[in-house]
mmCIF file of C-alpha atoms in Angstrom:
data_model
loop_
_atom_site.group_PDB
_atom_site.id
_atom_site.type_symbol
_atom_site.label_atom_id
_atom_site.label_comp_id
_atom_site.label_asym_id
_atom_site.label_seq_id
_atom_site.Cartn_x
_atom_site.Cartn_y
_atom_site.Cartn_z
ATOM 1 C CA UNK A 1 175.043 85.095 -113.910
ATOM 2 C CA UNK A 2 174.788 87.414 -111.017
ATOM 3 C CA UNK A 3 174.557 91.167 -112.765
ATOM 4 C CA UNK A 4 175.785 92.814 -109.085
ATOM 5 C CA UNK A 5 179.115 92.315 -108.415
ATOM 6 C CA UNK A 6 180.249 90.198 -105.613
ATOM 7 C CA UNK A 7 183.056 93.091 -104.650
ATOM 8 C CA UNK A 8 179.570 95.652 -104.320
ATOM 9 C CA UNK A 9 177.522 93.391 -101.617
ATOM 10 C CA UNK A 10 180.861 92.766 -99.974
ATOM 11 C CA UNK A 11 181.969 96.559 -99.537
ATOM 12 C CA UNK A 12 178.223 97.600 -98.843
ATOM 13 C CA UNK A 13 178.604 94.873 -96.070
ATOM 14 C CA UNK A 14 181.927 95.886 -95.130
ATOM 15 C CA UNK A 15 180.239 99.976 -95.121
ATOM 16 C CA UNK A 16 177.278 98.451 -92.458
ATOM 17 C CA UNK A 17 179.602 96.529 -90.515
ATOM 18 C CA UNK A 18 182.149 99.522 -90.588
ATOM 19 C CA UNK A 19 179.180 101.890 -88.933
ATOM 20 C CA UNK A 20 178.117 98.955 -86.482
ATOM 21 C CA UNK A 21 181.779 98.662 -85.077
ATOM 22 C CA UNK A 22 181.917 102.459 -84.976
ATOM 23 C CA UNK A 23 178.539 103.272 -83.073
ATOM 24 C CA UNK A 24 179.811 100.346 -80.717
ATOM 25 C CA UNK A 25 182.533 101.954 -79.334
ATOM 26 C CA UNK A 26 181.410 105.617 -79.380
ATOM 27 C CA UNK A 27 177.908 104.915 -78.104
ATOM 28 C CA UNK A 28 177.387 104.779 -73.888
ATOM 29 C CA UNK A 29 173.863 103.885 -73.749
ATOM 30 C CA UNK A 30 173.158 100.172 -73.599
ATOM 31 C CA UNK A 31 170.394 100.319 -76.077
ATOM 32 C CA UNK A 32 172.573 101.928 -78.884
ATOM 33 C CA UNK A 33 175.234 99.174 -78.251
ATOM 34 C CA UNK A 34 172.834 96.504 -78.628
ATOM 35 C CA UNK A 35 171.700 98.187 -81.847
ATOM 36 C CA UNK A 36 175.468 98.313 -83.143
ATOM 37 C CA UNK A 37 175.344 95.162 -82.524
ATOM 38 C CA UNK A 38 172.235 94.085 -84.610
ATOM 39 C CA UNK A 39 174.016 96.631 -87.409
ATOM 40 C CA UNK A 40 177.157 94.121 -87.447
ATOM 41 C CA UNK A 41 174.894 90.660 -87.372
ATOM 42 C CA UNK A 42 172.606 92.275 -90.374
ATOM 43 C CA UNK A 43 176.075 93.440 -92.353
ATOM 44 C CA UNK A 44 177.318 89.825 -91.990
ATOM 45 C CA UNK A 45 174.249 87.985 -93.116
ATOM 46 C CA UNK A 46 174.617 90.780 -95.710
ATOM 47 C CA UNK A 47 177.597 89.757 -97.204
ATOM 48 C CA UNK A 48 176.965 85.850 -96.518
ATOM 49 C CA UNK A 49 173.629 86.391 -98.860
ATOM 50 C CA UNK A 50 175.841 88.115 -101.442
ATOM 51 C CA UNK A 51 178.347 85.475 -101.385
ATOM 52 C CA UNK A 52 175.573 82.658 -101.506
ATOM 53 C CA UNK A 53 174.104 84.385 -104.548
ATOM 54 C CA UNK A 54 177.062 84.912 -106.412
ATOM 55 C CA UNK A 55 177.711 81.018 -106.410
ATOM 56 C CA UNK A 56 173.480 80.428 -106.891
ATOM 57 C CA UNK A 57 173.684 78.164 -103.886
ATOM 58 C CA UNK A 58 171.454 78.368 -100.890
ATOM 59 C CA UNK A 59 174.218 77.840 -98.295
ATOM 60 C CA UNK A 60 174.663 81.425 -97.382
ATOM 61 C CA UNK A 61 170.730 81.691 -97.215
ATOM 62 C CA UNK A 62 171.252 79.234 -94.746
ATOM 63 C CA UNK A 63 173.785 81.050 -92.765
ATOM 64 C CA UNK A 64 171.761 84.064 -92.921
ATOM 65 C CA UNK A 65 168.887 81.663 -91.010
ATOM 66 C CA UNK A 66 171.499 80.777 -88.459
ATOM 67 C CA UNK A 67 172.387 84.255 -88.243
ATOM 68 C CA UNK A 68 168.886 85.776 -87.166
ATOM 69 C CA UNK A 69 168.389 82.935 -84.656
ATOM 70 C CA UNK A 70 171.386 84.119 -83.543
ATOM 71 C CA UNK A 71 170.730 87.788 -83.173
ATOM 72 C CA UNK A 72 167.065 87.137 -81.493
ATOM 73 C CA UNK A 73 168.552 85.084 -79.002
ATOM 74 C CA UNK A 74 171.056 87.490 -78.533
ATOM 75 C CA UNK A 75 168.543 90.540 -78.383
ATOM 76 C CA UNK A 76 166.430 89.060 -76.281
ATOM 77 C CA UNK A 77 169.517 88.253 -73.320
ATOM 78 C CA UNK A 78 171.100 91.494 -74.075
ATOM 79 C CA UNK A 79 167.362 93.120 -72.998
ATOM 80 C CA UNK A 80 166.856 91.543 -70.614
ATOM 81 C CA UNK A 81 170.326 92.637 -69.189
ATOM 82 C CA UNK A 82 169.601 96.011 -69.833
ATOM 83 C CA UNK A 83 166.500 95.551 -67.530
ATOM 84 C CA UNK A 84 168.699 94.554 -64.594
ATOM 85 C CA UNK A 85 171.610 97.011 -65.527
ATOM 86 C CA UNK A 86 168.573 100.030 -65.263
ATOM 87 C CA UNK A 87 166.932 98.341 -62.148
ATOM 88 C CA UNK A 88 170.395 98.097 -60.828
ATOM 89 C CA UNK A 89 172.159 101.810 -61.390
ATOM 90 C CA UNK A 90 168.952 103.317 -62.582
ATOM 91 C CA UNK A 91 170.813 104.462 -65.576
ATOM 92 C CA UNK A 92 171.593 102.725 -69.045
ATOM 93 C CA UNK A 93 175.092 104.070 -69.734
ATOM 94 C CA UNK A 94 177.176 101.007 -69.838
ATOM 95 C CA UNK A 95 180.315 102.638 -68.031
ATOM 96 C CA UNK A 96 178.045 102.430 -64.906
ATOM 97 C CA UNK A 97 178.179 98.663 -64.726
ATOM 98 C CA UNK A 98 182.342 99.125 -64.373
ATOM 99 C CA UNK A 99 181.844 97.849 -60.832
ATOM 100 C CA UNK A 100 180.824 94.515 -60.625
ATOM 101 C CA UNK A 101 179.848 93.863 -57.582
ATOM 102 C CA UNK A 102 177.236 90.700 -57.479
ATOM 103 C CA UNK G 1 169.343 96.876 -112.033
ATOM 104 C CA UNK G 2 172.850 97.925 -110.889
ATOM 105 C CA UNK G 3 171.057 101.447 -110.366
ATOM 106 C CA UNK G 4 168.215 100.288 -108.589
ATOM 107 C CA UNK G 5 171.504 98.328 -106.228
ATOM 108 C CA UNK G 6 173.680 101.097 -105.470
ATOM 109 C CA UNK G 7 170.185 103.448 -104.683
ATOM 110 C CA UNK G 8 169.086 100.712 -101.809
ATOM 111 C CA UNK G 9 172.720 100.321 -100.807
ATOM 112 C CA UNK G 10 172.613 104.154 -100.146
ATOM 113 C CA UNK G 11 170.063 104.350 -98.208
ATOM 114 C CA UNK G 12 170.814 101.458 -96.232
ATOM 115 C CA UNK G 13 174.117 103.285 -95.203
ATOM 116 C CA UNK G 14 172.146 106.342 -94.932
ATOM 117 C CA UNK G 15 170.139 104.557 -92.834
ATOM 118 C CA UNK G 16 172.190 102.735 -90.279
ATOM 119 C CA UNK G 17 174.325 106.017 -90.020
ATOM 120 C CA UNK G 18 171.145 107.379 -88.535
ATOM 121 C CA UNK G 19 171.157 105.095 -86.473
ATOM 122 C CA UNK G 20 174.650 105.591 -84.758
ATOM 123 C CA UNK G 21 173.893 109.206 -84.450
ATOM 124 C CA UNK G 22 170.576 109.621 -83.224
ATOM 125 C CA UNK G 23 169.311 110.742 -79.681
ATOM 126 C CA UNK G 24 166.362 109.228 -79.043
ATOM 127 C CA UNK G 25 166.228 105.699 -79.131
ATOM 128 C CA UNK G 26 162.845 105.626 -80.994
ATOM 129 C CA UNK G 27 164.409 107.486 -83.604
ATOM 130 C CA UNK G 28 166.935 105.031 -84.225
ATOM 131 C CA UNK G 29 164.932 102.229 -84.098
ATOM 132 C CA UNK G 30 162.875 103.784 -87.114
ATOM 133 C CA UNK G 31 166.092 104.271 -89.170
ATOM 134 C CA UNK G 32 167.231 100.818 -88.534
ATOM 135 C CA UNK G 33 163.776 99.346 -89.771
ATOM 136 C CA UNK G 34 164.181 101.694 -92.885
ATOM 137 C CA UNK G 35 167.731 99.856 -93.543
ATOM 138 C CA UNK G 36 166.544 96.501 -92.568
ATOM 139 C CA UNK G 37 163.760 97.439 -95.600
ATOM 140 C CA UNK G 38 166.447 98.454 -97.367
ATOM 141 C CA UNK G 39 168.909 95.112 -97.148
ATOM 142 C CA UNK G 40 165.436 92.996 -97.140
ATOM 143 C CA UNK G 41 165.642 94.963 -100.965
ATOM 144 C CA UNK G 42 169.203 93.908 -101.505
ATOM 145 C CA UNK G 43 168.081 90.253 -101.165
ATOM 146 C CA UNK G 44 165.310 90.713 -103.423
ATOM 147 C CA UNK G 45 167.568 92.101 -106.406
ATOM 148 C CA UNK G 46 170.040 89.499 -105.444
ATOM 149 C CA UNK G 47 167.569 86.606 -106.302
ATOM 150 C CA UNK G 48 166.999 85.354 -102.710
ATOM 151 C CA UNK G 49 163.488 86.308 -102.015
ATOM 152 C CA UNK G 50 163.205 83.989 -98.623
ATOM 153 C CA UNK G 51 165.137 85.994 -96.604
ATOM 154 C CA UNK G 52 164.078 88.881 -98.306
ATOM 155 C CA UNK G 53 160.803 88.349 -96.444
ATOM 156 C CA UNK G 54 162.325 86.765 -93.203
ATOM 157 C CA UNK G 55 164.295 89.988 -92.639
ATOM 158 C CA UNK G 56 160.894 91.773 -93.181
ATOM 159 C CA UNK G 57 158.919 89.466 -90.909
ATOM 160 C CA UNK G 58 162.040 88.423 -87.849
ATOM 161 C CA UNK G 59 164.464 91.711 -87.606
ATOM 162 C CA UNK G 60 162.162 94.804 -88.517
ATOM 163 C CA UNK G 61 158.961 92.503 -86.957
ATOM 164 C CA UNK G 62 159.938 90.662 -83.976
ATOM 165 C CA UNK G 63 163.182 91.880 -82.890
ATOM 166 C CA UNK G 64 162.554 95.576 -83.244
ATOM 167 C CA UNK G 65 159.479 94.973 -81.290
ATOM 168 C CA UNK G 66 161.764 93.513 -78.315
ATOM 169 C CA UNK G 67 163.018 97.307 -78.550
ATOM 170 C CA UNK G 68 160.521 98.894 -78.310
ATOM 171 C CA UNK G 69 159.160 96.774 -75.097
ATOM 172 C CA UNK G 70 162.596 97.432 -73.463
ATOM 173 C CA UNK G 71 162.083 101.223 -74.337
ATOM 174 C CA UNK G 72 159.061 100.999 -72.991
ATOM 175 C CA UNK G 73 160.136 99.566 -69.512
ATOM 176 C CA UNK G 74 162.950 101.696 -69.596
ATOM 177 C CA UNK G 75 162.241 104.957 -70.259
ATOM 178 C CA UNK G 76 159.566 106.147 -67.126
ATOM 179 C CA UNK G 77 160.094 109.729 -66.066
ATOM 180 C CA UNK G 78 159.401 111.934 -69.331
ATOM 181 C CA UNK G 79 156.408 114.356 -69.377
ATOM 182 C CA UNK G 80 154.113 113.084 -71.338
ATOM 183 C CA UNK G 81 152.579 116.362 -73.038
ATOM 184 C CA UNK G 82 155.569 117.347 -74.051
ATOM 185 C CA UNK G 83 156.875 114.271 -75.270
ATOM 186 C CA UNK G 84 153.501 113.745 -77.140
ATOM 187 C CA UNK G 85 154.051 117.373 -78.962
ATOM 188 C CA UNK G 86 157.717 116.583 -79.535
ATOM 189 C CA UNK G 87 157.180 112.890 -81.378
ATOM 190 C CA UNK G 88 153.958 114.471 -83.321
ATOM 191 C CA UNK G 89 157.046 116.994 -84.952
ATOM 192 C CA UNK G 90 157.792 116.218 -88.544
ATOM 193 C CA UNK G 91 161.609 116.348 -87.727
ATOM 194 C CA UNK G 92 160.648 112.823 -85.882
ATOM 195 C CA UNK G 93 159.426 111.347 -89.141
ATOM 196 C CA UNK G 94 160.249 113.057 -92.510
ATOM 197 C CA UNK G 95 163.586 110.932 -92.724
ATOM 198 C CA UNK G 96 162.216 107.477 -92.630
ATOM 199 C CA UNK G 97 159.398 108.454 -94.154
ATOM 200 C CA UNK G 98 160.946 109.773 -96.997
ATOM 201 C CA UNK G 99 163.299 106.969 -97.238
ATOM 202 C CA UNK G 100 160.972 104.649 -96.824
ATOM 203 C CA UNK G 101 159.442 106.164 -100.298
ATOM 204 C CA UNK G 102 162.246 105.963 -102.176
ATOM 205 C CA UNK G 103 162.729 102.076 -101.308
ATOM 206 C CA UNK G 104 158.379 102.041 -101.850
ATOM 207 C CA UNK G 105 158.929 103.292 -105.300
ATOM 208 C CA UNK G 106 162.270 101.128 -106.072
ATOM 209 C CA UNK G 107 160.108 97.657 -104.861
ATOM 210 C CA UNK G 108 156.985 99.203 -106.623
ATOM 211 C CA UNK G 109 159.620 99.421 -109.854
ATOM 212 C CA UNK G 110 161.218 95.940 -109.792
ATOM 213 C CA UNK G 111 158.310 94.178 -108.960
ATOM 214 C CA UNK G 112 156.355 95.890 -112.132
ATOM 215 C CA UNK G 113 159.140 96.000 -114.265
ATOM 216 C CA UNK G 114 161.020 92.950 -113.688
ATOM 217 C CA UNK G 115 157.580 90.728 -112.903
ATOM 218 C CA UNK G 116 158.312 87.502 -110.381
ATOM 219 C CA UNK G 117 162.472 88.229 -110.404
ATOM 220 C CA UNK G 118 164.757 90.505 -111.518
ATOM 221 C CA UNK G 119 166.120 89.674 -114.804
ATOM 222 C CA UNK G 120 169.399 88.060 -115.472
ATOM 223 C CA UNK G 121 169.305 87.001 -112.124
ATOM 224 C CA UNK G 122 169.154 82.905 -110.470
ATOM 225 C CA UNK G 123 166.751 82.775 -108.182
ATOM 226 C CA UNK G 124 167.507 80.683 -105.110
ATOM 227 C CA UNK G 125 164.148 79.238 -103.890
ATOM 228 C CA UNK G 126 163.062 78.945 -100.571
ATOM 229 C CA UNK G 127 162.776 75.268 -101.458
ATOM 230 C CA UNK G 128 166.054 75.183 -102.273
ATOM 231 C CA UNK G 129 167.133 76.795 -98.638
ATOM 232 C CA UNK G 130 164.666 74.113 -97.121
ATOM 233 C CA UNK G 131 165.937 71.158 -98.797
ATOM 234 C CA UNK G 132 169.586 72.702 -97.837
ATOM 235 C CA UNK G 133 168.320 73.014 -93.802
ATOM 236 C CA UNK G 134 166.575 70.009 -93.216
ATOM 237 C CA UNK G 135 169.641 67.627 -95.109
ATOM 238 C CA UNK G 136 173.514 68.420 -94.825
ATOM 239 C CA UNK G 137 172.945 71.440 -92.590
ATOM 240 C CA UNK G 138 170.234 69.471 -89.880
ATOM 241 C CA UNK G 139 172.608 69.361 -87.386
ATOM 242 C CA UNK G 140 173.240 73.084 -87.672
ATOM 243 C CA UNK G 141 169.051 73.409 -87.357
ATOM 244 C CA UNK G 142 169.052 71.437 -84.516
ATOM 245 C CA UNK G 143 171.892 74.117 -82.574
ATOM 246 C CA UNK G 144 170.173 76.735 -83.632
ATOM 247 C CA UNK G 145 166.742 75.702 -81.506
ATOM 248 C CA UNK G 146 169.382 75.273 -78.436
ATOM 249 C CA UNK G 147 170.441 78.501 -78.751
ATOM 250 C CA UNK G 148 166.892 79.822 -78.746
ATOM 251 C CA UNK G 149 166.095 77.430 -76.198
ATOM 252 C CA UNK G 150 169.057 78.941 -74.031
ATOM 253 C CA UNK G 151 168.091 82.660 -74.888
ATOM 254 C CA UNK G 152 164.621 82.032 -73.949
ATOM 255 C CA UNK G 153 165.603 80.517 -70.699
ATOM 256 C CA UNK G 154 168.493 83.288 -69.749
ATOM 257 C CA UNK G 155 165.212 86.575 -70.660
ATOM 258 C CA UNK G 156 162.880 84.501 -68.279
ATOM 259 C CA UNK G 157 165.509 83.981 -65.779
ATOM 260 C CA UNK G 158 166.975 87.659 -66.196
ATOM 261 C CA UNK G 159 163.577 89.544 -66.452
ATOM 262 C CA UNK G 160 162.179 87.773 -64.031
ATOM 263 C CA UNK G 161 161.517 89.619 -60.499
ATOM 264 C CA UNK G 162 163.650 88.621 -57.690
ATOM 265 C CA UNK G 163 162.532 87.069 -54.797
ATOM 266 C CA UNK G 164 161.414 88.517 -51.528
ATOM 267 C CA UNK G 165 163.938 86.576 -49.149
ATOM 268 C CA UNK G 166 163.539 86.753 -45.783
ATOM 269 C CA UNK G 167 160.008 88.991 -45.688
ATOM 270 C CA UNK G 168 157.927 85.829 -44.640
ATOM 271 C CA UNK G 169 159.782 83.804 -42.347
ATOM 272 C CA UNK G 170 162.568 83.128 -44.921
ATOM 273 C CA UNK G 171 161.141 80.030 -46.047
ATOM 274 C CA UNK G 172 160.966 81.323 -49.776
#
């Protein structure tokens, strides 16, 4: 029997994914929004670990796995992007891109 | 056990509030190593000791090393001296460092105290999360490698340099 509660790992997920959605909309800079963004992939694998443990299966292990694929692929585009946006504007504040022009 | 939960839990938000609020990007990406340590912890006292590690080894290894490229391509016109003197201060490093004690000293405790696993707790295996991949979640396995197929195709085709059209006859 799991000695952690499952409403603990849920509402220290909840926290993290709470602080991820915050810095995401209060941050400019590309680079803090992709790190919001890794905050709120980590809180979710968080909570999908807690739930996996609390029924001793490996499912949410395996989510978690899906997860961090997830996220690197994701990093990786989003850096890339972030190259372009800075070779582009020569700045990384995202509010710069609001003019899409090709 | 619930102690040793609630102190990595704190410093995880601790941590990733940090993050948010920090500056410098360098500085944030050592706080959100030093929560990443501190979930890969969570894991541990949770009984799954396989992702424990992979959060170690993928997010705080690989992906925060993507970062720190991108900050490195990024960030060109600071003076170096000064920006040498200024990362050297302790204000740079006491908080992760000190952090990254306290989650030293709590891994340092479970793993002498508890031995293999914390007590009282089911340990998933990662056999178990194997067997669990490779059979009723396989086709899940196999989208995952397209999406990392994809995202390795979209950084080469977005980081790549563009080409010089119309400098040599236009033929290129």
């Amino acid at each position: 029997m799991l000695t952690i509660p499952l409403e603990y790992g849920f509402l220290v997920a909840g926290i993290l994914f709470l602080i991820g959605v915050l810095g995401l909309l209060v941050r400019r800079n590309l680079l803090f929004v992709l790190l919001s963004l890794e905050i709120m992939f980590n809180a979710v694998g968080l909570a999908f670990v807690v739930a996996g443990a609390s029924w001793q299966q490996p499912d949410g292990q395996v989510m978690f796995l899906f997860i961090l694929a997830m996220a690197a692929a994701e990093v990786a585009i989003g850096l890339a992007l972030a190259l372009q946006l800075y070779k582009i504007t020569r700045s990384l504040d995202v509010d710069s891109a609001s003019q899409m022009r090709g | 056990m619930n102690v040793m939960f609630v102190l990595a839990s704190a410093v995880a938000v601790l941590a990733t509030v940090m993050v948010v609020t920090r500056t410098n990007v360098i500085h944030a990406l050592l706080y959100f190593i030093v929560s990443l340590m501190a979930v890969a912890l969570i894991f541990y006292l949770l009984g799954a000791p396989f992702v424990a590690a992979l959060e170690i080894i993928i997010y705080a290894g690989a992906i925060m090393v993507l970062f720190v490229f991108a900050v490195m391509m990024l960030n060109p016109k600071v003076d170096q001296d000064r920006r040498g003197s200024e990362w050297a201060r302790p204000a740079a490093w006491a908080g992760p460092a000190v952090l990254t004690f306290i989650l030293g000293v709590e891994l340092l405790f479970a793993v002498y105290w508890y031995g293999s696993g914390p007590a009282g707790v089911t340990e998933v295996s990662a056999r178990q999360v194997g067997m669990s991949l490779y059979g009723p979640y396989l086709l899940g396995a196999e989208m995952v490698s397209m999406i990392l197929l994809a995202g390795l195709v979209t950084a080469y085709h977005l980081g790549r340099q563009p080409r010089m059209i119309n400098r040599e006859g236009g033929s290129d």
